[in-house]
PDB file of N, CA and C in Angstrom:
ATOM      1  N   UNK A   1     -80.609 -12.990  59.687  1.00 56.00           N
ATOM      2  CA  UNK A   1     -81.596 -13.598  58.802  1.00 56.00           C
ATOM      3  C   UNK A   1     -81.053 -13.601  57.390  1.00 56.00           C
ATOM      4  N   UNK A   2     -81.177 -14.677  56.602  1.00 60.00           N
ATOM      5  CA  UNK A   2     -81.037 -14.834  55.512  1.00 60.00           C
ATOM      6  C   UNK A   2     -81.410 -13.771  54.127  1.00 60.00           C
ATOM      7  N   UNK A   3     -80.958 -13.204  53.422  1.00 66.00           N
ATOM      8  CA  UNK A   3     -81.572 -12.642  52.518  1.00 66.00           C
ATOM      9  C   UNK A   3     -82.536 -13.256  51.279  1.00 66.00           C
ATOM     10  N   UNK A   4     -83.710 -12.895  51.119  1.00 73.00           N
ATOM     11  CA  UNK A   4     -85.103 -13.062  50.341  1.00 73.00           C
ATOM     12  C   UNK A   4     -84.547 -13.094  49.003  1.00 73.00           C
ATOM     13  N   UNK A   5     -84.659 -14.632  48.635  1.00 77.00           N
ATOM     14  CA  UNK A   5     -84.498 -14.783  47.081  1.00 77.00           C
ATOM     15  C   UNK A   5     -85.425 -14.196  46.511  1.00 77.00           C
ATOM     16  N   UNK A   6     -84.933 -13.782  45.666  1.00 76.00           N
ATOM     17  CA  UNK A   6     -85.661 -12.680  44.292  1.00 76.00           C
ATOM     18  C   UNK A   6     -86.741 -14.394  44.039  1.00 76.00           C
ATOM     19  N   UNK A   7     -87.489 -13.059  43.401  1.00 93.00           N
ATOM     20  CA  UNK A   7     -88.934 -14.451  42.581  1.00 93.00           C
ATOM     21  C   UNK A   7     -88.055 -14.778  41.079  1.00 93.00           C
ATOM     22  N   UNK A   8     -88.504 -15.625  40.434  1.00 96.00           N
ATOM     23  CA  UNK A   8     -88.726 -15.924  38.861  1.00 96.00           C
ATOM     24  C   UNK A   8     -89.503 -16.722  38.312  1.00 96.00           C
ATOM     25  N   UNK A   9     -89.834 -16.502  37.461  1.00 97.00           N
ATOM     26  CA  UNK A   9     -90.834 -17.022  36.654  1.00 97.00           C
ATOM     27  C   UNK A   9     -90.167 -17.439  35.335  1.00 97.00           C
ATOM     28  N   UNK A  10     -90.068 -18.420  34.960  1.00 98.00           N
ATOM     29  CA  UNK A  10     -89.357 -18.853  33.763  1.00 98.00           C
ATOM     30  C   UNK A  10     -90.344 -19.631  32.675  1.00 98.00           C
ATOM     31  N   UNK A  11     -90.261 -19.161  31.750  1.00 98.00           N
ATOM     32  CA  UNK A  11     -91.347 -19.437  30.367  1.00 98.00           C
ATOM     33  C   UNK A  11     -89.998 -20.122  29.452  1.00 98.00           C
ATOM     34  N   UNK A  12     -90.479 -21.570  29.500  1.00 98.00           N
ATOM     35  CA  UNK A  12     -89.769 -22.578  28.346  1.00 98.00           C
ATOM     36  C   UNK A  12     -90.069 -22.799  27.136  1.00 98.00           C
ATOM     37  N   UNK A  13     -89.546 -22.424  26.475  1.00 97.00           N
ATOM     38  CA  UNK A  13     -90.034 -21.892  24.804  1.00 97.00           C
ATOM     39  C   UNK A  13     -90.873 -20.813  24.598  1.00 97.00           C
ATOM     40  N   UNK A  14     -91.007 -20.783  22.861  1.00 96.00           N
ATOM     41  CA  UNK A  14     -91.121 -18.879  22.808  1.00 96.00           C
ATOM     42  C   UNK A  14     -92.156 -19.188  21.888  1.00 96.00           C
ATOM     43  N   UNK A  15     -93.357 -19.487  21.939  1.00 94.00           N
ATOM     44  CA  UNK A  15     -94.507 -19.924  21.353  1.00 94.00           C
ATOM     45  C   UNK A  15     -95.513 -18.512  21.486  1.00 94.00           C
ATOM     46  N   UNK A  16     -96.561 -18.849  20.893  1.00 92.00           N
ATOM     47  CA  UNK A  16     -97.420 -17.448  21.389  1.00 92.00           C
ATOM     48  C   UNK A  16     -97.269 -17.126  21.958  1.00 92.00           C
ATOM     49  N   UNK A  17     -98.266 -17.800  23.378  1.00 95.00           N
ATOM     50  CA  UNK A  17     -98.613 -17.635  24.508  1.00 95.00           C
ATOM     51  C   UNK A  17     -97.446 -16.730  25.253  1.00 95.00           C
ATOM     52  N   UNK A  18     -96.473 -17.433  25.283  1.00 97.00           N
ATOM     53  CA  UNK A  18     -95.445 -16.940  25.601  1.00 97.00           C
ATOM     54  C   UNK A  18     -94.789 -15.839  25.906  1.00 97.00           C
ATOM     55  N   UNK A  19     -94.599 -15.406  23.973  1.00 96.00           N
ATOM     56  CA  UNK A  19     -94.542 -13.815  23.580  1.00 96.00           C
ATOM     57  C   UNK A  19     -95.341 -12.903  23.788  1.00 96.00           C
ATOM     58  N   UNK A  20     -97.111 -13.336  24.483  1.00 96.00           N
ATOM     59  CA  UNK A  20     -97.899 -12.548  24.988  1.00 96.00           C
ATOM     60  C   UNK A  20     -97.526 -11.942  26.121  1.00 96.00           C
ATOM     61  N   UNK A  21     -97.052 -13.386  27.304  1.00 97.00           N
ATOM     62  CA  UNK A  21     -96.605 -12.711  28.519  1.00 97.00           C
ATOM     63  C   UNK A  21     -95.624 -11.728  28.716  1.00 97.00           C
ATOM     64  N   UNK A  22     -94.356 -11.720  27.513  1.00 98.00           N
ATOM     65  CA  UNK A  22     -93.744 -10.672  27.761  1.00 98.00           C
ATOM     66  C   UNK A  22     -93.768  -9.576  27.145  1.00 98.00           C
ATOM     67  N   UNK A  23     -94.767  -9.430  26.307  1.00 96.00           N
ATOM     68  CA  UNK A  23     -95.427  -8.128  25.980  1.00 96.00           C
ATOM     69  C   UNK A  23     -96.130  -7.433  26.745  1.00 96.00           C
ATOM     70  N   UNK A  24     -97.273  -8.431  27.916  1.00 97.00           N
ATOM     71  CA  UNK A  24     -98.134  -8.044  28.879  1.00 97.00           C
ATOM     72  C   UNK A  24     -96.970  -7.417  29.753  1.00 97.00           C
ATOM     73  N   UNK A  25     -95.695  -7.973  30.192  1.00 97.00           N
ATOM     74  CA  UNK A  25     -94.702  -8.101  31.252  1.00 97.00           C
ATOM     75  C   UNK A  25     -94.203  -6.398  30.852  1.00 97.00           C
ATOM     76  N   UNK A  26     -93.370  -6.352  29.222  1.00 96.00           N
ATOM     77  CA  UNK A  26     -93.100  -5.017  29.072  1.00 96.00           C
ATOM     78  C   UNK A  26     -93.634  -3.688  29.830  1.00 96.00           C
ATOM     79  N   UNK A  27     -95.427  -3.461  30.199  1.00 96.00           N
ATOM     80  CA  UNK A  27     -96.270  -2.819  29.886  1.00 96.00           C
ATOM     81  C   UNK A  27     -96.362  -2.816  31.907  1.00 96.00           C
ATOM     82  N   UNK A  28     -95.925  -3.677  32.323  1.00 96.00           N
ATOM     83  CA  UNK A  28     -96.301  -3.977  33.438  1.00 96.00           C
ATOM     84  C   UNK A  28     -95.791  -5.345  34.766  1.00 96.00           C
ATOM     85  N   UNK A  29     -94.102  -4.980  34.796  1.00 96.00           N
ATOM     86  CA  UNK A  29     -93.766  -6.016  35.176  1.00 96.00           C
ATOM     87  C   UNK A  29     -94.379  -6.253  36.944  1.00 96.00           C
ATOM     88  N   UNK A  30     -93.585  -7.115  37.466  1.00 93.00           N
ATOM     89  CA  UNK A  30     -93.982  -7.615  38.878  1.00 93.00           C
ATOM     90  C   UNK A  30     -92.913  -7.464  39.722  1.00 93.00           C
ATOM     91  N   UNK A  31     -92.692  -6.293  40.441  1.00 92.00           N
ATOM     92  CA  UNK A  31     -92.115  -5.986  41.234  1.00 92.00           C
ATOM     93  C   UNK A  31     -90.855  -7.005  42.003  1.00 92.00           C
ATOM     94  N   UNK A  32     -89.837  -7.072  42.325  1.00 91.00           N
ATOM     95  CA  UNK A  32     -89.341  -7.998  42.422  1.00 91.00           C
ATOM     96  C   UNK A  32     -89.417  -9.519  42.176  1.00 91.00           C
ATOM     97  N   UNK A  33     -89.477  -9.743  40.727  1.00 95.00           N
ATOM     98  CA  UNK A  33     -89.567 -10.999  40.185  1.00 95.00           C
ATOM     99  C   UNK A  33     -88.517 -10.791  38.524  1.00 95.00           C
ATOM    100  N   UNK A  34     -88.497 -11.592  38.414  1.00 96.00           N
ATOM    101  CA  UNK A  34     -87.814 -11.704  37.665  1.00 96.00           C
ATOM    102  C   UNK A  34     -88.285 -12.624  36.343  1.00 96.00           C
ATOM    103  N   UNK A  35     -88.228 -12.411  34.723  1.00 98.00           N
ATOM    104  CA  UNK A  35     -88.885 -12.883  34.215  1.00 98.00           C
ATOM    105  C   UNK A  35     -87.892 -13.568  33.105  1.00 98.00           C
ATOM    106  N   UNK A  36     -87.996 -14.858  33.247  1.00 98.00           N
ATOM    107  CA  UNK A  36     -86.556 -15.471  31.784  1.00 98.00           C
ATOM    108  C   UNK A  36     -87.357 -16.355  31.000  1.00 98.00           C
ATOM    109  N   UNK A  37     -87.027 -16.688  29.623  1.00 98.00           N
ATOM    110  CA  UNK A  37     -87.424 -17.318  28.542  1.00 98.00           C
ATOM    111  C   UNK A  37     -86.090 -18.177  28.435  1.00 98.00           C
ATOM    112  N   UNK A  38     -86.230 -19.524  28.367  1.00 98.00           N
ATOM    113  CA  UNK A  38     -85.562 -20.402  27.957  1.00 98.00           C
ATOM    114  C   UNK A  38     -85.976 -20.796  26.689  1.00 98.00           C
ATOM    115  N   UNK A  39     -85.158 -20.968  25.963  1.00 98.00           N
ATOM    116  CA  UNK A  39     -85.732 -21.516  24.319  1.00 98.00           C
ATOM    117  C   UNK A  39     -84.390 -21.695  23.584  1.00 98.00           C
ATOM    118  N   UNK A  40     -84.226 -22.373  22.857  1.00 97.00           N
ATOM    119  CA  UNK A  40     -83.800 -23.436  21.595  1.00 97.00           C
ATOM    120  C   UNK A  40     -83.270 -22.542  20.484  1.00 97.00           C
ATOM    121  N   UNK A  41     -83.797 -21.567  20.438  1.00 96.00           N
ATOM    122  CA  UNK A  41     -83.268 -20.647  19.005  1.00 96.00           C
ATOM    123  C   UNK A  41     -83.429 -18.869  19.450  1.00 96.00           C
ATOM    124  N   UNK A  42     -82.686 -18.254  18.978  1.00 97.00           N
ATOM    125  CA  UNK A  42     -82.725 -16.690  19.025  1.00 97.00           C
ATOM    126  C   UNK A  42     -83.298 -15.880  18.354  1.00 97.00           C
ATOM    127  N   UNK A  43     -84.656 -16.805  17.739  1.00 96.00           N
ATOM    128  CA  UNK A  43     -85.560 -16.060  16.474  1.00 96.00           C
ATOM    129  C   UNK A  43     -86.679 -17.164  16.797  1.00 96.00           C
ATOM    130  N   UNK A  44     -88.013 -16.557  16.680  1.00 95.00           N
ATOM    131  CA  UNK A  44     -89.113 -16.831  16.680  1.00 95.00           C
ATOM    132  C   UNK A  44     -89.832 -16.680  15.373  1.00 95.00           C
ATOM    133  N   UNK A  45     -90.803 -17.380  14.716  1.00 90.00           N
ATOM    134  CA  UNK A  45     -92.035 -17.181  13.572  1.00 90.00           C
ATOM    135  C   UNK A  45     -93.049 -16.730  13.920  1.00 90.00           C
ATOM    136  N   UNK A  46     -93.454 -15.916  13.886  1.00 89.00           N
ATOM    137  CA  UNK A  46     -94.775 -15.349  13.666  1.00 89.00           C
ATOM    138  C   UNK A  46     -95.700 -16.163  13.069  1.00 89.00           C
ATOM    139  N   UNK A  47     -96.292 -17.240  13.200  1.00 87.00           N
ATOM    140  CA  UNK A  47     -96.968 -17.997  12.048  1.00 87.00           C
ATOM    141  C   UNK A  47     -98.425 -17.331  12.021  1.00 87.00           C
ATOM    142  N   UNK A  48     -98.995 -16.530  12.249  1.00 89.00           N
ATOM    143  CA  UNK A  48     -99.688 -15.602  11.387  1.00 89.00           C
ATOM    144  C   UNK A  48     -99.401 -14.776  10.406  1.00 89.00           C
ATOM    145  N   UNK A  49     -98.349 -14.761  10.039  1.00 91.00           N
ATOM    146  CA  UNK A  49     -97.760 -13.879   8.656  1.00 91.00           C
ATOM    147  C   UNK A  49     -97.253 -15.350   7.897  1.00 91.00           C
ATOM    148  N   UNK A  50     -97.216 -16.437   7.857  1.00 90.00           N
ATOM    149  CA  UNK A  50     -96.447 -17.356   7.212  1.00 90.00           C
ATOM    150  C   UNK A  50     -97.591 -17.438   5.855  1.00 90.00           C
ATOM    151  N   UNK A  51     -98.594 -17.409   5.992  1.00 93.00           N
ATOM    152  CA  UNK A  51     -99.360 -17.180   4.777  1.00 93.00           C
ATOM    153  C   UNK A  51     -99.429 -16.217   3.335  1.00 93.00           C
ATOM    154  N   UNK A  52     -98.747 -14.837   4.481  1.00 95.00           N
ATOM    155  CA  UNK A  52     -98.458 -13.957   3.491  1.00 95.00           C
ATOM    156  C   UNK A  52     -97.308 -14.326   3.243  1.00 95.00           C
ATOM    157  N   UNK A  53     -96.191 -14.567   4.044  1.00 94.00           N
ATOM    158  CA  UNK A  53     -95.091 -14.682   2.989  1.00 94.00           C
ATOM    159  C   UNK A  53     -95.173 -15.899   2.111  1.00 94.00           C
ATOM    160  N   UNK A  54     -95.374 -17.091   2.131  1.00 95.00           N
ATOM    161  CA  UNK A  54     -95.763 -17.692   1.098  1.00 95.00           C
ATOM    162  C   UNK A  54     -96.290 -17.522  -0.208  1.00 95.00           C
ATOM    163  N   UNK A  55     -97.607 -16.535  -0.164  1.00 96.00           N
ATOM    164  CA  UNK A  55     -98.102 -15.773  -0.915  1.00 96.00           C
ATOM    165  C   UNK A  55     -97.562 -14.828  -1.677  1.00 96.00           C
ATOM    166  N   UNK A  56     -96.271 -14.138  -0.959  1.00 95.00           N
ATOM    167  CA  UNK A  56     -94.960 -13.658  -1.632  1.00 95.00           C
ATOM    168  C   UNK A  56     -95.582 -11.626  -0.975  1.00 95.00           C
ATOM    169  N   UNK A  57     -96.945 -11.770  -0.216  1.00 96.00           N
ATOM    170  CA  UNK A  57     -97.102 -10.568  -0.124  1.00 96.00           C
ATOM    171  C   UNK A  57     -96.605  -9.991   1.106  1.00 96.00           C
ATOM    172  N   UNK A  58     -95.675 -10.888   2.055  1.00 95.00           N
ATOM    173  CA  UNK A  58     -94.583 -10.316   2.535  1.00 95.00           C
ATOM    174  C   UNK A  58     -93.403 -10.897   2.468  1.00 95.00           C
ATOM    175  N   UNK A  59     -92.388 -10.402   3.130  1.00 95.00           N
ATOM    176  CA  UNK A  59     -91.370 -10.800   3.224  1.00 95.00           C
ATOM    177  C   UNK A  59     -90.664 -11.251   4.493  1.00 95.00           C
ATOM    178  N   UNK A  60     -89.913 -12.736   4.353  1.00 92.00           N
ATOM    179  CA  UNK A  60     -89.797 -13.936   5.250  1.00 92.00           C
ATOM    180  C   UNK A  60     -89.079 -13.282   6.926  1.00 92.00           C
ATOM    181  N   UNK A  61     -88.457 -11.974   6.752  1.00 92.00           N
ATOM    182  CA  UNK A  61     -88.271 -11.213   7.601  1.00 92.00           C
ATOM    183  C   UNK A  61     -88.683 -10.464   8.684  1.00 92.00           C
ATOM    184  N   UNK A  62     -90.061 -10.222   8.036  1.00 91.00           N
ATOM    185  CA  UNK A  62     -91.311  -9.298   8.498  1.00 91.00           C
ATOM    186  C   UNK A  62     -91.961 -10.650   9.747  1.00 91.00           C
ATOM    187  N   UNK A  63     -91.292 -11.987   9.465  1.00 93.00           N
ATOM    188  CA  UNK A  63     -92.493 -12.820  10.353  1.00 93.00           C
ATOM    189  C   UNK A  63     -91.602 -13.433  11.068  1.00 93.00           C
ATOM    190  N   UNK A  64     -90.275 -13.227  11.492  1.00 95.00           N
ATOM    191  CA  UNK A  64     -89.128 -13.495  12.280  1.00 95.00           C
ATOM    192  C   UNK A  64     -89.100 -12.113  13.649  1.00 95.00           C
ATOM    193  N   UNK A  65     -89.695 -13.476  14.660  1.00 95.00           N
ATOM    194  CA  UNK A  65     -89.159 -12.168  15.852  1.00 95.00           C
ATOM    195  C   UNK A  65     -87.520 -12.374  16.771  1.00 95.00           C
ATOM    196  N   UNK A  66     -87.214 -11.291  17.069  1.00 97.00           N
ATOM    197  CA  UNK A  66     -85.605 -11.481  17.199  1.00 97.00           C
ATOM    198  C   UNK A  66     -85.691 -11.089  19.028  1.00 97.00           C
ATOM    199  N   UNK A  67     -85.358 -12.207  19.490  1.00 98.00           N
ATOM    200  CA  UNK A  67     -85.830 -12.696  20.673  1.00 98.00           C
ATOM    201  C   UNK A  67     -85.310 -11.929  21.871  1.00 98.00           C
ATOM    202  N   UNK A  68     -83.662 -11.723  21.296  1.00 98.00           N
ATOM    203  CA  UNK A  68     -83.029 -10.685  22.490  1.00 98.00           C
ATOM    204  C   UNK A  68     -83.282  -9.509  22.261  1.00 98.00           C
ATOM    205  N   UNK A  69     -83.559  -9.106  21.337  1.00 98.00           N
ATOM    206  CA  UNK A  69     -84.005  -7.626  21.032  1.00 98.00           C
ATOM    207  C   UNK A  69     -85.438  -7.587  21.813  1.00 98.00           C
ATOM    208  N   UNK A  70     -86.533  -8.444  21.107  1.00 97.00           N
ATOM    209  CA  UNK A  70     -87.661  -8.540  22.046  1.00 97.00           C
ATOM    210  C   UNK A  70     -87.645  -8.564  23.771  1.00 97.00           C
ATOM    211  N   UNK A  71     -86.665  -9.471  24.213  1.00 98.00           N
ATOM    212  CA  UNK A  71     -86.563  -9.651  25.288  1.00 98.00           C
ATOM    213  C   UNK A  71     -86.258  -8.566  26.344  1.00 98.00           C
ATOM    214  N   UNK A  72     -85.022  -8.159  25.760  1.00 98.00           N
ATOM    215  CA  UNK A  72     -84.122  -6.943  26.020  1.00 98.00           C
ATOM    216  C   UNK A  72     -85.169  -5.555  26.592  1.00 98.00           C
ATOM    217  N   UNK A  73     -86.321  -5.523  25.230  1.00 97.00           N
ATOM    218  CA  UNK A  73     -87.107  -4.397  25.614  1.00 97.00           C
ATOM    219  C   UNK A  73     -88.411  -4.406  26.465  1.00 97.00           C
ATOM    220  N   UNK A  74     -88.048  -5.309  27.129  1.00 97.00           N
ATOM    221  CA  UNK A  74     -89.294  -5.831  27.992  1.00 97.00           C
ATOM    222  C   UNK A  74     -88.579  -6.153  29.545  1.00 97.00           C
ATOM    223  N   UNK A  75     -86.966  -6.320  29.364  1.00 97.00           N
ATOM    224  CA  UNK A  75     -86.719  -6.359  30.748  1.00 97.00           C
ATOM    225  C   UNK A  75     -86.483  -7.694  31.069  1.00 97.00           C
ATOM    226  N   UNK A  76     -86.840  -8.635  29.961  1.00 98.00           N
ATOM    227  CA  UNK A  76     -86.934 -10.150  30.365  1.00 98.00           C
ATOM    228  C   UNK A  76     -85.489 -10.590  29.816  1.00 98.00           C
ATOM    229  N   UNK A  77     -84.862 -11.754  30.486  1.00 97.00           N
ATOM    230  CA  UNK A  77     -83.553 -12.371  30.812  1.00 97.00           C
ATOM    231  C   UNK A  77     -83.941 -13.712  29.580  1.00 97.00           C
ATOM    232  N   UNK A  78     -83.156 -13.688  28.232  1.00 98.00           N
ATOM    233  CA  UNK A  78     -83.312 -14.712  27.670  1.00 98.00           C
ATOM    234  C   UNK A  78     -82.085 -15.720  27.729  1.00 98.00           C
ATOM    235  N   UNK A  79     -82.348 -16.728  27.967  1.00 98.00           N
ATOM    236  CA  UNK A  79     -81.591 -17.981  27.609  1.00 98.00           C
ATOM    237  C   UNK A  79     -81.720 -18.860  26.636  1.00 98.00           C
ATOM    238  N   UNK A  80     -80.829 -18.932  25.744  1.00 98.00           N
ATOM    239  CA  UNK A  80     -80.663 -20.026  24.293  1.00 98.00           C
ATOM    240  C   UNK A  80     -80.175 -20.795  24.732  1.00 98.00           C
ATOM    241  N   UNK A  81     -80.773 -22.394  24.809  1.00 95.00           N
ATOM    242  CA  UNK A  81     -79.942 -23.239  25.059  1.00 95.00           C
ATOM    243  C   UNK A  81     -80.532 -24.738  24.631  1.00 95.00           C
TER     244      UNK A  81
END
């Protein structure tokens, strides 16, 4: 008998929603599955802080999420492409 492809679940771009699931995923992945983010860039915006930094009461850093680091600590497989 053939061996049982692993599951995956692949999330295309890194939008909220997105970054929710692999925060939820961190906390609580799914047993043989596998979880990858495809996306376009290796840094994400926070655009709930884009107000403050505008405002100058943070800084443009604080609202940049860094995707393989994020990814990395959650277990999830990122692809830039």
């Amino acid at each position: 008998a053939a061996a049982a492809r692993p599951r995956r679940i692949v999330l295309i771009g890194a939008g909220h929603a997105h970054l929710q699931v692999i925060e939820a995923w961190r906390k609580r992945p799914f047993p043989g599955v596998e979880l990858l983010l495809l996306t376009a860039f290796d840094r994400a915006a926070y655009s709930g802080l884009i107000p403050a930094v505008l405002a100058g009461q943070a800084a443009l850093a604080d609202a940049v999420i860094d995707l393989p680091a994020f990814c990395e600590s959650a277990g999830v497989t990122l692809l830039v492409d």
